[in-house]
N, CA, C and O atoms as a CHARMM CRD file, in Angstrom:
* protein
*
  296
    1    1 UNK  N    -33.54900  12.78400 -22.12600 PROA 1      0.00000
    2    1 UNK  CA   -34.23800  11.92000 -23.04200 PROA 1      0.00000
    3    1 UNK  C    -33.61100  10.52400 -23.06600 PROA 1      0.00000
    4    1 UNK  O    -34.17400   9.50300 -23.46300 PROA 1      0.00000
    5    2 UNK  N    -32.33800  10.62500 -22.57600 PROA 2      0.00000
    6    2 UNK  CA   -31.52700   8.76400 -22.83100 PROA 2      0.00000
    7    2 UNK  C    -32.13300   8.25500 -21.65700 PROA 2      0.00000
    8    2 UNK  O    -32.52400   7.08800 -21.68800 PROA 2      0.00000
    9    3 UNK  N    -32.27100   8.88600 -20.68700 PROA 3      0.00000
   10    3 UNK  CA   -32.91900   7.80600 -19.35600 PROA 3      0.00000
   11    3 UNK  C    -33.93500   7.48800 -19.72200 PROA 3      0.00000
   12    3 UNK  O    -34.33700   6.34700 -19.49700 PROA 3      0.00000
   13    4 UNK  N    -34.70800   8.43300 -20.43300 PROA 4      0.00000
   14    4 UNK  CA   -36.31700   8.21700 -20.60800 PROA 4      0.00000
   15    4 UNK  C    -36.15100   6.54200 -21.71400 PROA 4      0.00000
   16    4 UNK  O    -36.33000   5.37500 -21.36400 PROA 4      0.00000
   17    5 UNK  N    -35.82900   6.99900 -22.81100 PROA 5      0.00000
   18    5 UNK  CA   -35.66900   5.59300 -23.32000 PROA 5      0.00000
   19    5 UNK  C    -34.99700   4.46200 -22.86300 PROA 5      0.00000
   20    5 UNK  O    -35.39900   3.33000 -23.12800 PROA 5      0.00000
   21    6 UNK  N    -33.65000   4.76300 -21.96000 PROA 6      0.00000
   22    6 UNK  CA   -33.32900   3.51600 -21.14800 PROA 6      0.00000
   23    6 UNK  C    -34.43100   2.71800 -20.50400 PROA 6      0.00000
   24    6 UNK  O    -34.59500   1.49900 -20.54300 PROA 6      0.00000
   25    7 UNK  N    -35.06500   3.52400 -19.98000 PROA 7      0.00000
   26    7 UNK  CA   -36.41600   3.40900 -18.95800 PROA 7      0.00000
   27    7 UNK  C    -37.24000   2.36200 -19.65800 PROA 7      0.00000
   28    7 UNK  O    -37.44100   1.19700 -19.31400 PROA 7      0.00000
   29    8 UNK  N    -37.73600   3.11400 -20.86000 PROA 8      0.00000
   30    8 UNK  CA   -38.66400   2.14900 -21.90000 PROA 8      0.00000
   31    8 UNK  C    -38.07200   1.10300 -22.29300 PROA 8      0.00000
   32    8 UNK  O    -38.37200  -0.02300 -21.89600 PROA 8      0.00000
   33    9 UNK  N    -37.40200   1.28900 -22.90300 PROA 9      0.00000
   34    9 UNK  CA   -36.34700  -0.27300 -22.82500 PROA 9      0.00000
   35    9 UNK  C    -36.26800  -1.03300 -22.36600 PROA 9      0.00000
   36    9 UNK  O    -36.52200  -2.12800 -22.86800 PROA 9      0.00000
   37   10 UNK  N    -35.81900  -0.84500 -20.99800 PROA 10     0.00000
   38   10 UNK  CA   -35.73800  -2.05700 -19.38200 PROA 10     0.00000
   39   10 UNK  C    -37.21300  -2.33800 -19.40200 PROA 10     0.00000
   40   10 UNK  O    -37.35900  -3.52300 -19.10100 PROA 10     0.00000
   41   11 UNK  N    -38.30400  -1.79000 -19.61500 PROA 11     0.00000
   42   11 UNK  CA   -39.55800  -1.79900 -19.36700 PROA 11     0.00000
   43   11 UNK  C    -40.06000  -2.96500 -20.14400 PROA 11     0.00000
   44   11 UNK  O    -40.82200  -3.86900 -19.80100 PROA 11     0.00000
   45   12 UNK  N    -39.36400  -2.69400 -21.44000 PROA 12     0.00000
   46   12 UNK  CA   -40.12300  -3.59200 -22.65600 PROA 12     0.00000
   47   12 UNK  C    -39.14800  -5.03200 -22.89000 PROA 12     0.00000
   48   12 UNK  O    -39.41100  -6.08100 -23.47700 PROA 12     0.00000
   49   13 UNK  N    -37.88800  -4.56500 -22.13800 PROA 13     0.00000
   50   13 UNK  CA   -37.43200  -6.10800 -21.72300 PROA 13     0.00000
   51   13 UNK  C    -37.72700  -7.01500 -20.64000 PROA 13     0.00000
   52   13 UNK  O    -37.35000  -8.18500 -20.58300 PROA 13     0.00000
   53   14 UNK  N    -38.54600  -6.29700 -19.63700 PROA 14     0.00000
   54   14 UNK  CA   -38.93500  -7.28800 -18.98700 PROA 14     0.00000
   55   14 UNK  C    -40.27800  -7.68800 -18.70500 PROA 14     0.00000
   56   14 UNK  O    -40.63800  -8.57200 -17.92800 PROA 14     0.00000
   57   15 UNK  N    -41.14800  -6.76600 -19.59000 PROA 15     0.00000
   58   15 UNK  CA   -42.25700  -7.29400 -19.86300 PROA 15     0.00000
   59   15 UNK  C    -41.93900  -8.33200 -21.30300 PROA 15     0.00000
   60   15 UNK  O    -43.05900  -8.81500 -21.47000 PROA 15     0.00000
   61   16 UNK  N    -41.14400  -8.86100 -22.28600 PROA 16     0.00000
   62   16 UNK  CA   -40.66800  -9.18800 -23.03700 PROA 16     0.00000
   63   16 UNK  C    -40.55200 -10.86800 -22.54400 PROA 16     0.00000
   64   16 UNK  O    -41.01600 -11.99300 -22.73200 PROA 16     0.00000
   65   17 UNK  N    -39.64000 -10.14300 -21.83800 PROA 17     0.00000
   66   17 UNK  CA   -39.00300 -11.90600 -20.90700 PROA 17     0.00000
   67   17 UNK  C    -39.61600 -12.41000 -20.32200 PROA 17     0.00000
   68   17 UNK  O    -39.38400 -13.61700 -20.25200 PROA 17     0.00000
   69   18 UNK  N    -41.04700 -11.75100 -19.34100 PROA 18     0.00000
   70   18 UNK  CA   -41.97000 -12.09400 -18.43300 PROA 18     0.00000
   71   18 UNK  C    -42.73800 -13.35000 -19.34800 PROA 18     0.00000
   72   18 UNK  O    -42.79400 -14.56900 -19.18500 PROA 18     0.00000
   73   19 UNK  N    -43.11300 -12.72500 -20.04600 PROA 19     0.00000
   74   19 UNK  CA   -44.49300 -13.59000 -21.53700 PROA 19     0.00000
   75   19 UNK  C    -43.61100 -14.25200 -22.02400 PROA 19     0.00000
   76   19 UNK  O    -44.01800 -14.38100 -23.17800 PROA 19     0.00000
   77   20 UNK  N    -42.22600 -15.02200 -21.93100 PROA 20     0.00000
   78   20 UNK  CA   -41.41300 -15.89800 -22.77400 PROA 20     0.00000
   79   20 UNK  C    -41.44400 -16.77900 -21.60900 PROA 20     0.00000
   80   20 UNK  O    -41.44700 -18.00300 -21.74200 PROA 20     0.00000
   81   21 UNK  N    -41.47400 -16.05100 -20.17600 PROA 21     0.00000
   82   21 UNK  CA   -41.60200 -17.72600 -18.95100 PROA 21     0.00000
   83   21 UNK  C    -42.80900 -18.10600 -19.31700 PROA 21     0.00000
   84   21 UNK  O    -43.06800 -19.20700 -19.80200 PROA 21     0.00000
   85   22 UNK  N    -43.70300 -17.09700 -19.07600 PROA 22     0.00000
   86   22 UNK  CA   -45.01100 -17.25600 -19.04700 PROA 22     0.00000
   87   22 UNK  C    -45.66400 -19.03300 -19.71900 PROA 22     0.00000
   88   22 UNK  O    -46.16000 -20.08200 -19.30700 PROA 22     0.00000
   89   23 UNK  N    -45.22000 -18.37600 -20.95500 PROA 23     0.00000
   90   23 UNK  CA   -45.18900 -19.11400 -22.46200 PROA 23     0.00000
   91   23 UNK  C    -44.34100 -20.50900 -22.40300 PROA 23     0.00000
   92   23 UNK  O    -44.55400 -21.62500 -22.87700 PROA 23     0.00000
   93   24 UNK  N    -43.47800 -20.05900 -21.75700 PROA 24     0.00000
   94   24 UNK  CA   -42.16800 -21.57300 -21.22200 PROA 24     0.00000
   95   24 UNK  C    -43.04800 -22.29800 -20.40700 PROA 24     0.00000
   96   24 UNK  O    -43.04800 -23.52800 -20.44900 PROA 24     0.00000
   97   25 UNK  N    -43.82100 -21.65200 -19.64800 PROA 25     0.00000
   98   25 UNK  CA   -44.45000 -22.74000 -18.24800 PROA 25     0.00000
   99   25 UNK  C    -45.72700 -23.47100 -18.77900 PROA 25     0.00000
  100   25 UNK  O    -45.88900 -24.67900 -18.61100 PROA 25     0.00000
  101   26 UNK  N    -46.69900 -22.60200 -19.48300 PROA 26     0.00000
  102   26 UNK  CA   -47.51600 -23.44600 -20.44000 PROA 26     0.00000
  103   26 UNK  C    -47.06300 -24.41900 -20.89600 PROA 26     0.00000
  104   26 UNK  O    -47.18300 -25.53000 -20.37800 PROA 26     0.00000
  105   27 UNK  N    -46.40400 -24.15300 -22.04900 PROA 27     0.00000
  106   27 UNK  CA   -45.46900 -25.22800 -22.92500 PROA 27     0.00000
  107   27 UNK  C    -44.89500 -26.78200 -21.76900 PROA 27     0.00000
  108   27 UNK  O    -44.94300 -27.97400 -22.07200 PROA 27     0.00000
  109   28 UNK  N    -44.43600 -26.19900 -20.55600 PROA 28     0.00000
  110   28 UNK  CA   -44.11300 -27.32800 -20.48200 PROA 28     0.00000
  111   28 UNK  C    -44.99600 -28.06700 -19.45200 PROA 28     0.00000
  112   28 UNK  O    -44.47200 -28.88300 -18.69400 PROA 28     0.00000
  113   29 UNK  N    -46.83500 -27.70700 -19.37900 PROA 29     0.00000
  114   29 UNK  CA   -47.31000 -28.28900 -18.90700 PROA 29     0.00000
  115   29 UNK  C    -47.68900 -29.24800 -19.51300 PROA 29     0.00000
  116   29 UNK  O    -48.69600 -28.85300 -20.10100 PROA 29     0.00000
  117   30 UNK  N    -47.50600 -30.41300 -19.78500 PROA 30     0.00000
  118   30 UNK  CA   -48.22700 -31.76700 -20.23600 PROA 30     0.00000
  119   30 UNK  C    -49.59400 -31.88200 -20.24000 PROA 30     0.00000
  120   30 UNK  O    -50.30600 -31.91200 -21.24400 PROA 30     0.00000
  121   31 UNK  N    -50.01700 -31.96000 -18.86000 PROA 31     0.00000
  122   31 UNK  CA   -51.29900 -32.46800 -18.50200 PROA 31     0.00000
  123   31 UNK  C    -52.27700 -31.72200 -18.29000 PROA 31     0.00000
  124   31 UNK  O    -52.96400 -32.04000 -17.31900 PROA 31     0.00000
  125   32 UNK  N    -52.77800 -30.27000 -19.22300 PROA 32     0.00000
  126   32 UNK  CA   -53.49100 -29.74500 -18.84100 PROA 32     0.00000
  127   32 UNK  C    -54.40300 -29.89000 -19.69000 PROA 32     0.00000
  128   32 UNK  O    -54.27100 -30.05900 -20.90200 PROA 32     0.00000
  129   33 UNK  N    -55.33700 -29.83000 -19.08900 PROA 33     0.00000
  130   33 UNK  CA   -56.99600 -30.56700 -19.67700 PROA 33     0.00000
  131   33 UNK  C    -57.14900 -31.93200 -19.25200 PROA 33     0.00000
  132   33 UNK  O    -58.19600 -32.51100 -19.54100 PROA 33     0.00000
  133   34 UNK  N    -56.44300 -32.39800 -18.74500 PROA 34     0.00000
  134   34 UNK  CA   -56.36500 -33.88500 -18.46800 PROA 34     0.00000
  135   34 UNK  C    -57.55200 -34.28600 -16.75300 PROA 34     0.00000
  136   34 UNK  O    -57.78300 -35.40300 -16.29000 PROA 34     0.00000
  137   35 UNK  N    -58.04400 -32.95800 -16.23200 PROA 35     0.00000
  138   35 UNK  CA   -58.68000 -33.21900 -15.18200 PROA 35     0.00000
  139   35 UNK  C    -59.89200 -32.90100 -15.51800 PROA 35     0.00000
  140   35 UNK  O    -60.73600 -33.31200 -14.72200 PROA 35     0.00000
  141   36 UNK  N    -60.45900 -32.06100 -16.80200 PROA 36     0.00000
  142   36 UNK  CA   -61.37200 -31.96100 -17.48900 PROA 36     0.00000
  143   36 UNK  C    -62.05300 -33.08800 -18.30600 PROA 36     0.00000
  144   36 UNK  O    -63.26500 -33.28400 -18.39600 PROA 36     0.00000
  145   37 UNK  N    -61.03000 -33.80800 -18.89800 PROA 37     0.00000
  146   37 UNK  CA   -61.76600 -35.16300 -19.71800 PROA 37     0.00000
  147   37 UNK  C    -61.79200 -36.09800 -18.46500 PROA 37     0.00000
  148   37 UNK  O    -62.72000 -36.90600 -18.51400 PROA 37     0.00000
  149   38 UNK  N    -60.90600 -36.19800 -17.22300 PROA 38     0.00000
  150   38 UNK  CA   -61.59700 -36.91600 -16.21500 PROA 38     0.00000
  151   38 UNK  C    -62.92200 -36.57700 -15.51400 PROA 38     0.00000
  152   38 UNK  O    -63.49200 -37.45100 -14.86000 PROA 38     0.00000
  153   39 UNK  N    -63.40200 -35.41700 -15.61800 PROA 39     0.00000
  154   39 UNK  CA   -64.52800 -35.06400 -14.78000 PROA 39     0.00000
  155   39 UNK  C    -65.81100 -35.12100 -16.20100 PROA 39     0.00000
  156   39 UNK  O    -67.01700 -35.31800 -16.06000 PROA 39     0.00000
  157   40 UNK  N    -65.27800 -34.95000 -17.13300 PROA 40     0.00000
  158   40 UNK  CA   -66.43700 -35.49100 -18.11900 PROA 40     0.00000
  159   40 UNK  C    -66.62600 -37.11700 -18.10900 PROA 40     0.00000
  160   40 UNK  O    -67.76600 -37.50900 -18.35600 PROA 40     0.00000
  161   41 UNK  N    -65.47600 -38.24500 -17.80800 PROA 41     0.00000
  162   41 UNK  CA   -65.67800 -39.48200 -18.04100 PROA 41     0.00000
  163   41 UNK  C    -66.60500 -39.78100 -16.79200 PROA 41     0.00000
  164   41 UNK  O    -67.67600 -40.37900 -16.89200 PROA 41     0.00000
  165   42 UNK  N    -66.09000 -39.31200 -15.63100 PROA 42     0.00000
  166   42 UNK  CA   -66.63800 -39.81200 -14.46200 PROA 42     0.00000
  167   42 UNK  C    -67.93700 -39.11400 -14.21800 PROA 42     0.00000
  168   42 UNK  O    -68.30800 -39.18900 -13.04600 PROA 42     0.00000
  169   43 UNK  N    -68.66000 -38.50600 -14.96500 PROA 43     0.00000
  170   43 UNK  CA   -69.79600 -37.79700 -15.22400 PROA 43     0.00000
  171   43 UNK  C    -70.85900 -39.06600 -15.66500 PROA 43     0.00000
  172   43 UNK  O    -71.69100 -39.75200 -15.07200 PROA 43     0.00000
  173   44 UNK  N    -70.27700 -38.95400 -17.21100 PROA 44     0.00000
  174   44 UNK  CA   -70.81900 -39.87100 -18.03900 PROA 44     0.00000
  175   44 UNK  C    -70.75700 -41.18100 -17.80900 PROA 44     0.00000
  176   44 UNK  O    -71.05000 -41.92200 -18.74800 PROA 44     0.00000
  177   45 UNK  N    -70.40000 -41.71600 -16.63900 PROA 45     0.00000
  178   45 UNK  CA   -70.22900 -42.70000 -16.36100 PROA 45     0.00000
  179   45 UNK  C    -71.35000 -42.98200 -14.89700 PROA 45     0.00000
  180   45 UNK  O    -71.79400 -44.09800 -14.62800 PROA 45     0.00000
  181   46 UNK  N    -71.56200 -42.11300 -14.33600 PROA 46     0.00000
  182   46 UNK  CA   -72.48500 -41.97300 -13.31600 PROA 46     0.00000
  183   46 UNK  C    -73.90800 -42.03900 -14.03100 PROA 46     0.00000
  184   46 UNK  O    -74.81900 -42.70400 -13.53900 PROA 46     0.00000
  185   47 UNK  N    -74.08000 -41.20700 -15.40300 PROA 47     0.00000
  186   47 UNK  CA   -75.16500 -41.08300 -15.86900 PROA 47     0.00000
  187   47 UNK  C    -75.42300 -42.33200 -16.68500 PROA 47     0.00000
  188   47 UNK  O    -76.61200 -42.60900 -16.84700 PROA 47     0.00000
  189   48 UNK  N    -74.47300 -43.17900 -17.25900 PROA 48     0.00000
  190   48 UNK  CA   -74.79400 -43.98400 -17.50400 PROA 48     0.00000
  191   48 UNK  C    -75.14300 -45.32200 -16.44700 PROA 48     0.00000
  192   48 UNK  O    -75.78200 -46.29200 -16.85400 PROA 48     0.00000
  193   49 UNK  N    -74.61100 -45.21200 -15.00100 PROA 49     0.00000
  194   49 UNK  CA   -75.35800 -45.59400 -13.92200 PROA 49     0.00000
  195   49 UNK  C    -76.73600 -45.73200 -13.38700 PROA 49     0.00000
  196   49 UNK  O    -77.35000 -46.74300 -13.04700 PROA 49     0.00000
  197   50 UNK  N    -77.09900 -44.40500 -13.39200 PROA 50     0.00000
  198   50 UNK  CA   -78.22100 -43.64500 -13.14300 PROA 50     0.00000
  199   50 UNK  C    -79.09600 -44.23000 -14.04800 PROA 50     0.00000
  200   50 UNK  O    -79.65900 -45.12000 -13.41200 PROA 50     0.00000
  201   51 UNK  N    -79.50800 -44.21500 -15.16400 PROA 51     0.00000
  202   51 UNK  CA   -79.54300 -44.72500 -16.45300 PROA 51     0.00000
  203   51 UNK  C    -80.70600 -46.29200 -16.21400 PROA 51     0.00000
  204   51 UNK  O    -81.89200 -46.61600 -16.27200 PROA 51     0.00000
  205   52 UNK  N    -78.80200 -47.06800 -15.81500 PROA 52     0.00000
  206   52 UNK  CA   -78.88400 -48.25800 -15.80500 PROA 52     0.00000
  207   52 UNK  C    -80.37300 -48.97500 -14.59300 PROA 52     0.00000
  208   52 UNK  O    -81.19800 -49.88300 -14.48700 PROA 52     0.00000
  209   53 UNK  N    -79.81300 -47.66200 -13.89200 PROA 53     0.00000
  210   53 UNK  CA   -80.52700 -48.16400 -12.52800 PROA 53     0.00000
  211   53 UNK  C    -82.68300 -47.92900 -12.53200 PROA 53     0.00000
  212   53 UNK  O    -83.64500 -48.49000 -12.00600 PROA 53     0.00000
  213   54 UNK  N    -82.41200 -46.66600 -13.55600 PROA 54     0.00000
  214   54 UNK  CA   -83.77400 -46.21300 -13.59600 PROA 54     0.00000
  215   54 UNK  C    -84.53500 -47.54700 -14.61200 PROA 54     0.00000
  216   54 UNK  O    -85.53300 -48.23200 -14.38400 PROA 54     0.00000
  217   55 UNK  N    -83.98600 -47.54300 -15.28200 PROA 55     0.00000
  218   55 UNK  CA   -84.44900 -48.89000 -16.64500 PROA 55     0.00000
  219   55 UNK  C    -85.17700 -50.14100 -15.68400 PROA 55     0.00000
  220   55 UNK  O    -86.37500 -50.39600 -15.80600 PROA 55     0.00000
  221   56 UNK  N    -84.12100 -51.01300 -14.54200 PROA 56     0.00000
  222   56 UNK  CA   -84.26700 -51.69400 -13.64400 PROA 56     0.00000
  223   56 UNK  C    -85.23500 -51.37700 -12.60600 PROA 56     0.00000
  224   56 UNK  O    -86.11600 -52.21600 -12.41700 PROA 56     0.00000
  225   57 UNK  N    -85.23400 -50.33600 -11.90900 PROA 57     0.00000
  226   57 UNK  CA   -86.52600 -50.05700 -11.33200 PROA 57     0.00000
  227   57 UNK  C    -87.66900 -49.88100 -11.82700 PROA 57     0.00000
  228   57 UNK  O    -88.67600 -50.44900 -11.40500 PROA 57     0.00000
  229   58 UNK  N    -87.64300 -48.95400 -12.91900 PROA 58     0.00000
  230   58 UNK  CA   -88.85500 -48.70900 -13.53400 PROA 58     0.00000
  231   58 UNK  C    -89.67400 -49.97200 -14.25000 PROA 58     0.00000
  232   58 UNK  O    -90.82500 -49.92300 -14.68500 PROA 58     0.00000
  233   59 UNK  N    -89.08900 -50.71700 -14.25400 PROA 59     0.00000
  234   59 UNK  CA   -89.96700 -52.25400 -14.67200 PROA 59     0.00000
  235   59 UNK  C    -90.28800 -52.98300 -13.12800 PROA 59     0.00000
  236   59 UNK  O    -91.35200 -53.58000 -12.96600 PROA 59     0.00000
  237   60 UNK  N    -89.55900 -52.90700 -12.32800 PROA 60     0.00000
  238   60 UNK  CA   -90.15300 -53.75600 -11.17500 PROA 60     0.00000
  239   60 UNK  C    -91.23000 -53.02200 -10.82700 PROA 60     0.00000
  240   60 UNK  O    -92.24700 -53.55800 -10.38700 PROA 60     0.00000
  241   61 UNK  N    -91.07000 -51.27600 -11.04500 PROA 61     0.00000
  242   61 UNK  CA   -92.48200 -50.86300 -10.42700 PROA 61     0.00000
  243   61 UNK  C    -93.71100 -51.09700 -11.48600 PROA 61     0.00000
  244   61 UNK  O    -94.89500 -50.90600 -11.20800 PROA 61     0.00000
  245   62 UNK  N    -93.32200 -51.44500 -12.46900 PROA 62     0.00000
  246   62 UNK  CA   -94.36200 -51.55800 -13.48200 PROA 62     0.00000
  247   62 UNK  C    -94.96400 -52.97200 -13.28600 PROA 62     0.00000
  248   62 UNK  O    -96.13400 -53.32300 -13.44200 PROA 62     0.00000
  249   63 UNK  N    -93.89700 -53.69100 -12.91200 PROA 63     0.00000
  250   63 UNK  CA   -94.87100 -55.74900 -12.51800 PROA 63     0.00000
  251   63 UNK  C    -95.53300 -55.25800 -11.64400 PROA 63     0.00000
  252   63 UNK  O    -96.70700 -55.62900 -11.63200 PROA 63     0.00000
  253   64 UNK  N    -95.02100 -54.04900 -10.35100 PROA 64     0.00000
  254   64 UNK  CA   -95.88900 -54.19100  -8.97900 PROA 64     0.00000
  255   64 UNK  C    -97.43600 -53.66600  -9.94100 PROA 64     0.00000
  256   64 UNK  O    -98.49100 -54.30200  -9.93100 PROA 64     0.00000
  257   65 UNK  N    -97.25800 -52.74500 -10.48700 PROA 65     0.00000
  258   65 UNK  CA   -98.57700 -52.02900 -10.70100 PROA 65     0.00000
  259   65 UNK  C    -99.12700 -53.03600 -11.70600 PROA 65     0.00000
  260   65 UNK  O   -100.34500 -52.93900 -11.55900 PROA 65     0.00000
  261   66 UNK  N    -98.91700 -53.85200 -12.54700 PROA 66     0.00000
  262   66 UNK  CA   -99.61400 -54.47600 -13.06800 PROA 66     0.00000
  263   66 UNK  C   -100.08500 -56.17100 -12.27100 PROA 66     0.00000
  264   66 UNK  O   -100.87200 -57.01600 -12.69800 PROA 66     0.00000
  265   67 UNK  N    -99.45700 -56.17900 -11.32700 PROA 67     0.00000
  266   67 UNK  CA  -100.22700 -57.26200 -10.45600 PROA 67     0.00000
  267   67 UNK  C   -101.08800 -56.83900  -9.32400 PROA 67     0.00000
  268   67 UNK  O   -101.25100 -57.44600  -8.26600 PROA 67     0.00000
  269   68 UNK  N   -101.75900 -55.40900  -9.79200 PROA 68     0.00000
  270   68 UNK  CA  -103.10500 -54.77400  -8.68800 PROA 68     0.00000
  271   68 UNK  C   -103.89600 -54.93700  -9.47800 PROA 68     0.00000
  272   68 UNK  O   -103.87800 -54.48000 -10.62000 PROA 68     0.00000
  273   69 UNK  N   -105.13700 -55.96700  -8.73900 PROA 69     0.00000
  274   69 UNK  CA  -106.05700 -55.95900  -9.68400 PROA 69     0.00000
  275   69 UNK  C   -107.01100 -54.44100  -9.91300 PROA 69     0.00000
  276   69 UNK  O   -107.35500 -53.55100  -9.13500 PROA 69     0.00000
  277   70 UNK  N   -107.21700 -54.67800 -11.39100 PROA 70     0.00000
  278   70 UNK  CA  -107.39200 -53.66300 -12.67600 PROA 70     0.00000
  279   70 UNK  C   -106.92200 -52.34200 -12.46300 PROA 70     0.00000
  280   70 UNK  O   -107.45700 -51.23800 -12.36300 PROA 70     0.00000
  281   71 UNK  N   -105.81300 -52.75900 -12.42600 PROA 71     0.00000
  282   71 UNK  CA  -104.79000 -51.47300 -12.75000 PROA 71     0.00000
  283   71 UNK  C   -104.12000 -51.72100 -14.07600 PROA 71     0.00000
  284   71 UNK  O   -102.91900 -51.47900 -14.19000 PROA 71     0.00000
  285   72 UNK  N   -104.73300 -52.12900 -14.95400 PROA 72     0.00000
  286   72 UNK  CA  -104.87900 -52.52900 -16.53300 PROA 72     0.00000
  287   72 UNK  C   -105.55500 -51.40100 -17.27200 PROA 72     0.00000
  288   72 UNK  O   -105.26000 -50.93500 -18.37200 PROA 72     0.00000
  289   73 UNK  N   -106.50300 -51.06400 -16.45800 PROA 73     0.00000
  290   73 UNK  CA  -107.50400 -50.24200 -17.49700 PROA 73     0.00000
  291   73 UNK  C   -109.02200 -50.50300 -16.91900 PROA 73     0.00000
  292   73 UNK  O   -109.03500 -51.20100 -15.90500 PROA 73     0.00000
  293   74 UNK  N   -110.25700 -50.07300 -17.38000 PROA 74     0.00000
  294   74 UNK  CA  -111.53400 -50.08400 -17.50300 PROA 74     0.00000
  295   74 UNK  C   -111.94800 -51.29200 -17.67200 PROA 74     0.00000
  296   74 UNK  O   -113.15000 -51.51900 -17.81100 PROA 74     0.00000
């Protein structure tokens, strides 16, 4: 029975110590999430491109279509 609990012991100390690096290496990551709010900026920043660009076209195609005659209406 003493080996058996030695056993459990060593077991539960180094699953113990494992989750305290574990926990150490998190902790001393700084920058995590930091490639996530970059891929949201550079997102939102394309779409506000995209955006920009549709606004600008979509009126030049609107002078073209309104300088065919009666493409006004009836």
């Amino acid at each position: 029975m003493n080996t058996l609990n030695a056993a459990a012991i060593l077991v539960v100390l180094a699953v113990h110590d494992r989750g305290r690096r574990v926990a150490a290496e998190l902790r001393d990551r700084g920058e995590r999430g930091s490639g996530v709010v970059e891929t949201i900026i550079i997102v939102a920043g394309f779409a506000g491109l995209a955006f920009a660009v549709y606004v600008a076209v979509s009126g030049k195609v609107n002078g073209w279509i309104n300088k065919i005659p009666g493409a006004s209406g009836p």
